[in-house]
mmCIF file of C-alpha atoms in Angstrom:
data_model
loop_
_atom_site.group_PDB
_atom_site.id
_atom_site.type_symbol
_atom_site.label_atom_id
_atom_site.label_comp_id
_atom_site.label_asym_id
_atom_site.label_seq_id
_atom_site.Cartn_x
_atom_site.Cartn_y
_atom_site.Cartn_z
ATOM 1 C CA MET T 263 3.565 -16.656 -28.593
ATOM 2 C CA PHE T 264 0.541 -14.453 -27.914
ATOM 3 C CA TYR T 265 -2.595 -15.255 -25.985
ATOM 4 C CA HIS T 266 -5.792 -16.294 -27.717
ATOM 5 C CA VAL T 267 -9.040 -16.000 -25.768
ATOM 6 C CA SER T 268 -12.416 -17.611 -26.222
ATOM 7 C CA LYS T 269 -15.493 -15.545 -27.038
ATOM 8 C CA GLU T 270 -16.764 -16.224 -23.521
ATOM 9 C CA ASP T 271 -13.565 -14.846 -22.003
ATOM 10 C CA GLU T 272 -13.635 -11.843 -24.315
ATOM 11 C CA TYR T 273 -17.155 -10.934 -23.169
ATOM 12 C CA LEU T 274 -15.897 -11.179 -19.585
ATOM 13 C CA PHE T 275 -12.982 -8.854 -20.344
ATOM 14 C CA GLN T 276 -15.249 -6.368 -22.116
ATOM 15 C CA GLY T 277 -17.357 -6.141 -18.979
ATOM 16 C CA LYS T 278 -14.265 -5.652 -16.848
ATOM 17 C CA ARG T 279 -13.085 -2.839 -19.138
ATOM 18 C CA ARG T 280 -16.440 -1.068 -18.831
ATOM 19 C CA ARG T 281 -16.230 -1.268 -15.051
ATOM 20 C CA LEU T 282 -12.644 0.033 -15.150
ATOM 21 C CA VAL T 283 -13.749 3.026 -17.211
ATOM 22 C CA GLU T 284 -16.450 3.842 -14.666
ATOM 23 C CA GLN T 285 -13.846 3.681 -11.875
ATOM 24 C CA LEU T 286 -11.603 6.067 -13.811
ATOM 25 C CA ARG T 287 -14.513 8.500 -14.241
ATOM 26 C CA LEU T 288 -15.073 8.439 -10.482
ATOM 27 C CA LYS T 289 -11.371 9.193 -9.972
ATOM 28 C CA GLY T 290 -11.633 12.305 -12.135
ATOM 29 C CA ILE T 291 -10.775 11.283 -15.695
ATOM 30 C CA LEU T 292 -13.116 13.321 -17.898
ATOM 31 C CA ASP T 293 -11.719 13.016 -21.438
ATOM 32 C CA GLU T 294 -14.129 10.691 -23.220
ATOM 33 C CA ALA T 295 -11.586 9.916 -25.945
ATOM 34 C CA VAL T 296 -9.169 8.614 -23.303
ATOM 35 C CA LEU T 297 -11.883 6.540 -21.661
ATOM 36 C CA LYS T 298 -13.038 5.161 -25.010
ATOM 37 C CA ALA T 299 -9.482 4.048 -25.828
ATOM 38 C CA ILE T 300 -9.074 2.311 -22.474
ATOM 39 C CA GLU T 301 -12.420 0.581 -22.883
ATOM 40 C CA LYS T 302 -11.344 -0.777 -26.268
ATOM 41 C CA ILE T 303 -7.791 -2.010 -25.549
ATOM 42 C CA PRO T 304 -7.366 -5.600 -24.226
ATOM 43 C CA ARG T 305 -5.088 -4.846 -21.257
ATOM 44 C CA HIS T 306 -5.089 -8.533 -20.260
ATOM 45 C CA LEU T 307 -2.860 -9.286 -23.271
ATOM 46 C CA PHE T 308 -0.068 -6.888 -22.271
ATOM 47 C CA PHE T 309 1.303 -8.636 -19.179
ATOM 48 C CA ASP T 310 4.363 -10.834 -18.874
ATOM 49 C CA GLN T 311 3.091 -13.996 -20.524
ATOM 50 C CA SER T 312 4.814 -16.166 -17.914
ATOM 51 C CA THR T 313 2.253 -14.826 -15.421
ATOM 52 C CA ALA T 314 -0.322 -17.404 -14.366
ATOM 53 C CA ARG T 315 -3.603 -17.007 -16.235
ATOM 54 C CA PRO T 316 -5.823 -16.986 -13.095
ATOM 55 C CA ALA T 317 -3.859 -13.985 -11.795
ATOM 56 C CA MET T 318 -4.384 -12.182 -15.091
ATOM 57 C CA LEU T 319 -8.123 -12.778 -14.984
ATOM 58 C CA GLU T 320 -8.292 -11.457 -11.441
ATOM 59 C CA HIS T 321 -6.128 -8.357 -11.787
ATOM 60 C CA ALA T 322 -5.971 -7.361 -15.466
ATOM 61 C CA TYR T 323 -8.574 -4.612 -15.097
ATOM 62 C CA SER T 324 -7.817 -3.565 -11.545
ATOM 63 C CA ASP T 325 -6.137 -0.205 -11.049
ATOM 64 C CA LYS T 326 -2.773 -1.845 -10.386
ATOM 65 C CA ALA T 327 0.726 -1.844 -11.828
ATOM 66 C CA LEU T 328 1.702 -5.391 -12.815
ATOM 67 C CA PRO T 329 4.875 -7.048 -14.220
ATOM 68 C CA ILE T 330 5.633 -7.111 -17.931
ATOM 69 C CA GLY T 331 9.136 -8.613 -17.792
ATOM 70 C CA ALA T 332 12.677 -7.160 -17.641
ATOM 71 C CA GLY T 333 11.948 -5.825 -14.160
ATOM 72 C CA GLN T 334 9.387 -3.367 -15.586
ATOM 73 C CA THR T 335 5.672 -2.882 -14.986
ATOM 74 C CA ILE T 336 2.546 -1.850 -16.847
ATOM 75 C CA SER T 337 1.359 1.390 -15.207
ATOM 76 C CA HIS T 338 -1.851 1.731 -13.221
ATOM 77 C CA PRO T 339 -4.743 2.429 -15.616
ATOM 78 C CA PHE T 340 -5.367 5.696 -13.750
ATOM 79 C CA THR T 341 -1.780 6.788 -14.351
ATOM 80 C CA VAL T 342 -2.057 5.982 -18.059
ATOM 81 C CA ALA T 343 -5.360 7.844 -18.296
ATOM 82 C CA PHE T 344 -4.063 10.819 -16.276
ATOM 83 C CA GLN T 345 -0.915 11.314 -18.354
ATOM 84 C CA THR T 346 -2.823 10.879 -21.604
ATOM 85 C CA GLU T 347 -5.534 13.338 -20.594
ATOM 86 C CA LYS T 348 -2.937 15.964 -19.654
ATOM 87 C CA LEU T 349 -1.318 15.651 -23.101
ATOM 88 C CA GLU T 350 -4.532 16.979 -24.710
ATOM 89 C CA ILE T 351 -4.029 14.733 -27.752
ATOM 90 C CA LYS T 352 -5.538 15.797 -31.063
ATOM 91 C CA SER T 353 -5.814 13.426 -34.008
ATOM 92 C CA GLY T 354 -2.808 13.588 -36.302
ATOM 93 C CA GLU T 355 -0.404 14.966 -33.715
ATOM 94 C CA LYS T 356 3.155 13.681 -33.611
ATOM 95 C CA VAL T 357 3.910 12.183 -30.195
ATOM 96 C CA LEU T 358 7.213 10.999 -28.737
ATOM 97 C CA GLU T 359 6.852 8.322 -26.066
ATOM 98 C CA ILE T 360 9.831 7.644 -23.794
ATOM 99 C CA GLY T 361 9.520 4.085 -22.493
ATOM 100 C CA SER T 362 7.516 1.785 -24.775
ATOM 101 C CA GLY T 363 7.327 -0.929 -22.133
ATOM 102 C CA CYS T 364 4.704 -3.476 -23.124
ATOM 103 C CA GLY T 365 3.028 -1.006 -25.501
ATOM 104 C CA TYR T 366 -0.191 -0.371 -23.562
ATOM 105 C CA GLN T 367 0.298 3.393 -23.286
ATOM 106 C CA THR T 368 1.387 3.395 -26.931
ATOM 107 C CA ALA T 369 -1.862 1.731 -27.942
ATOM 108 C CA VAL T 370 -3.897 4.329 -26.032
ATOM 109 C CA LEU T 371 -2.126 7.127 -27.916
ATOM 110 C CA VAL T 372 -2.728 5.441 -31.279
ATOM 111 C CA GLU T 373 -6.407 4.906 -30.474
ATOM 112 C CA MET T 374 -6.641 8.664 -29.954
ATOM 113 C CA GLY T 375 -5.247 9.332 -33.418
ATOM 114 C CA ALA T 376 -1.641 10.169 -32.528
ATOM 115 C CA LYS T 377 1.334 9.421 -34.772
ATOM 116 C CA VAL T 378 3.563 7.711 -32.220
ATOM 117 C CA PHE T 379 7.348 7.477 -32.124
ATOM 118 C CA THR T 380 8.342 5.329 -29.146
ATOM 119 C CA ILE T 381 11.726 4.541 -27.558
ATOM 120 C CA GLU T 382 12.543 1.573 -25.313
ATOM 121 C CA ARG T 383 15.841 0.994 -23.543
ATOM 122 C CA GLN T 384 15.225 -2.652 -22.517
ATOM 123 C CA LYS T 385 16.100 -4.784 -25.553
ATOM 124 C CA SER T 386 13.840 -7.689 -24.591
ATOM 125 C CA LEU T 387 10.817 -5.383 -24.289
ATOM 126 C CA TYR T 388 11.707 -3.548 -27.501
ATOM 127 C CA ASP T 389 11.925 -6.828 -29.424
ATOM 128 C CA LYS T 390 8.627 -8.068 -27.999
ATOM 129 C CA THR T 391 6.584 -4.886 -28.295
ATOM 130 C CA LYS T 392 7.591 -4.029 -31.869
ATOM 131 C CA LEU T 393 6.043 -7.378 -32.872
ATOM 132 C CA PHE T 394 3.136 -7.420 -30.445
ATOM 133 C CA LEU T 395 1.525 -4.078 -31.270
ATOM 134 C CA PRO T 396 1.350 -4.785 -35.034
ATOM 135 C CA TYR T 397 -0.095 -8.195 -34.118
ATOM 136 C CA LEU T 398 -2.927 -6.331 -32.355
ATOM 137 C CA GLY T 399 -3.399 -4.068 -35.385
ATOM 138 C CA TYR T 400 -1.318 -1.055 -34.325
ATOM 139 C CA LYS T 401 0.884 -0.980 -37.413
ATOM 140 C CA SER T 402 1.609 2.742 -37.706
ATOM 141 C CA VAL T 403 3.870 3.002 -34.623
ATOM 142 C CA ARG T 404 7.565 3.833 -35.160
ATOM 143 C CA PHE T 405 9.728 1.819 -32.720
ATOM 144 C CA PHE T 406 13.258 2.728 -31.613
ATOM 145 C CA TYR T 407 15.745 0.997 -29.317
ATOM 146 C CA GLY T 408 17.893 3.463 -27.419
ATOM 147 C CA ASP T 409 18.368 6.072 -24.712
ATOM 148 C CA GLY T 410 15.144 7.908 -23.935
ATOM 149 C CA TYR T 411 17.020 10.845 -22.388
ATOM 150 C CA LYS T 412 18.279 11.708 -25.881
ATOM 151 C CA GLY T 413 14.902 11.472 -27.591
ATOM 152 C CA LEU T 414 14.764 11.349 -31.382
ATOM 153 C CA PRO T 415 16.290 14.589 -32.704
ATOM 154 C CA GLN T 416 16.188 13.253 -36.260
ATOM 155 C CA HIS T 417 12.370 13.165 -36.083
ATOM 156 C CA ALA T 418 11.783 16.346 -34.055
ATOM 157 C CA PRO T 419 9.917 18.542 -33.442
ATOM 158 C CA PHE T 420 7.096 16.733 -31.642
ATOM 159 C CA ASP T 421 3.682 18.108 -30.753
ATOM 160 C CA LYS T 422 3.609 16.143 -27.519
ATOM 161 C CA ILE T 423 6.114 14.157 -25.426
ATOM 162 C CA ILE T 424 5.210 11.620 -22.736
ATOM 163 C CA VAL T 425 7.722 10.022 -20.374
ATOM 164 C CA THR T 426 6.526 6.808 -18.739
ATOM 165 C CA ALA T 427 9.340 6.273 -16.208
ATOM 166 C CA GLY T 428 10.657 8.399 -13.359
ATOM 167 C CA ALA T 429 13.432 10.771 -14.425
ATOM 168 C CA PRO T 430 15.796 12.183 -11.767
ATOM 169 C CA TYR T 431 15.895 15.470 -13.684
ATOM 170 C CA LEU T 432 14.291 17.136 -16.694
ATOM 171 C CA PRO T 433 16.218 16.063 -19.825
ATOM 172 C CA ASN T 434 17.161 19.140 -21.841
ATOM 173 C CA ASP T 435 17.352 17.151 -25.089
ATOM 174 C CA LEU T 436 13.622 16.417 -24.796
ATOM 175 C CA LEU T 437 12.745 20.048 -24.164
ATOM 176 C CA VAL T 438 14.559 21.032 -27.349
ATOM 177 C CA GLN T 439 12.584 18.463 -29.357
ATOM 178 C CA LEU T 440 9.185 19.799 -28.252
ATOM 179 C CA ARG T 441 7.650 22.288 -30.666
ATOM 180 C CA THR T 442 6.534 25.711 -29.458
ATOM 181 C CA GLY T 443 2.990 25.275 -28.190
ATOM 182 C CA GLY T 444 3.605 21.618 -27.402
ATOM 183 C CA ILE T 445 3.092 19.743 -24.143
ATOM 184 C CA MET T 446 5.331 17.342 -22.253
ATOM 185 C CA VAL T 447 4.175 15.166 -19.345
ATOM 186 C CA ILE T 448 6.973 13.683 -17.235
ATOM 187 C CA PRO T 449 7.380 12.257 -13.709
ATOM 188 C CA ILE T 450 10.476 13.742 -12.059
ATOM 189 C CA GLY T 451 12.213 12.666 -8.874
ATOM 190 C CA GLU T 452 14.325 9.960 -7.310
ATOM 191 C CA GLY T 453 13.169 7.332 -4.848
ATOM 192 C CA GLU T 454 9.871 5.469 -4.708
ATOM 193 C CA GLN T 455 7.675 8.370 -5.854
ATOM 194 C CA GLN T 456 7.976 11.189 -8.350
ATOM 195 C CA GLU T 457 6.144 14.468 -8.983
ATOM 196 C CA MET T 458 4.158 14.623 -12.197
ATOM 197 C CA TYR T 459 5.175 17.676 -14.229
ATOM 198 C CA ILE T 460 3.293 19.174 -17.156
ATOM 199 C CA LEU T 461 5.297 21.576 -19.306
ATOM 200 C CA LYS T 462 3.864 23.763 -22.052
ATOM 201 C CA LYS T 463 6.479 25.264 -24.356
ATOM 202 C CA THR T 464 5.665 28.933 -24.860
ATOM 203 C CA SER T 465 8.776 29.886 -26.879
ATOM 204 C CA ASP T 466 12.136 28.434 -27.853
ATOM 205 C CA THR T 467 13.412 29.127 -24.351
ATOM 206 C CA THR T 468 10.376 29.442 -22.061
ATOM 207 C CA PHE T 469 7.934 26.991 -20.498
ATOM 208 C CA GLU T 470 4.878 27.010 -18.286
ATOM 209 C CA ARG T 471 5.118 24.359 -15.568
ATOM 210 C CA GLN T 472 2.563 22.632 -13.369
ATOM 211 C CA VAL T 473 3.147 20.006 -10.709
ATOM 212 C CA LEU T 474 0.164 17.708 -10.261
ATOM 213 C CA GLY T 475 0.874 15.310 -7.428
ATOM 214 C CA LYS T 476 2.900 12.224 -6.690
ATOM 215 C CA PHE T 477 2.995 9.039 -8.757
ATOM 216 C CA LYS T 478 5.095 5.898 -8.630
ATOM 217 C CA PHE T 479 7.167 4.818 -11.656
ATOM 218 C CA VAL T 480 10.128 2.585 -12.352
ATOM 219 C CA PRO T 481 13.324 4.624 -12.959
ATOM 220 C CA LEU T 482 14.120 6.054 -16.376
ATOM 221 C CA LEU T 483 17.470 4.461 -17.272
ATOM 222 C CA GLN T 484 20.170 5.981 -19.439
ATOM 223 C CA ASN T 485 22.191 4.444 -22.271
ATOM 224 C CA LYS T 486 21.448 1.346 -24.330
ATOM 225 C CA ALA T 487 21.316 -2.014 -22.572
#
């Protein structure tokens, strides 16, 4: 079952999205394509649907991480915007997403014109999201259930790779699947916080690296559930 909202509620949510976008601008997000995508996508529909509706109305467009089921969370809107901006998405690019989750980040990538291949390790989230995103109109996404550390070698190379959970180390299989000139954004580290890394592949064996501060993610898990 998916939520249906009244026109009155939808106007309310549209206003909340506009205010969220202004908050993200104040926090340093400058890419108008990213902000436009976030303003369009109904974030209030992506939460765990067992969550009480009043809580959704109160927090859906706050800059908070909230539960989506299976012990996972939807990332802070700033985190989604930050990672997406650092990917420098261009329309038509082939993007590998590690950690589909509820599909919110996936939807942002699609709104920006990316051709998205997304992997989810949690079977319950995979089953839900592969139905939910087409329900919202995002029908071009390719969904895969499996181990994100391994990526999708059969569909490589990718122009961009985004990892949406904290990895204890940099997975070599993902580096191999990034085309020369491509960008990967990945949080690396163990514990409650990780460092956000941006890697630009300059040749088959060399990369430029930047570390851009601490973020908090759920762990990136290995192997199928």
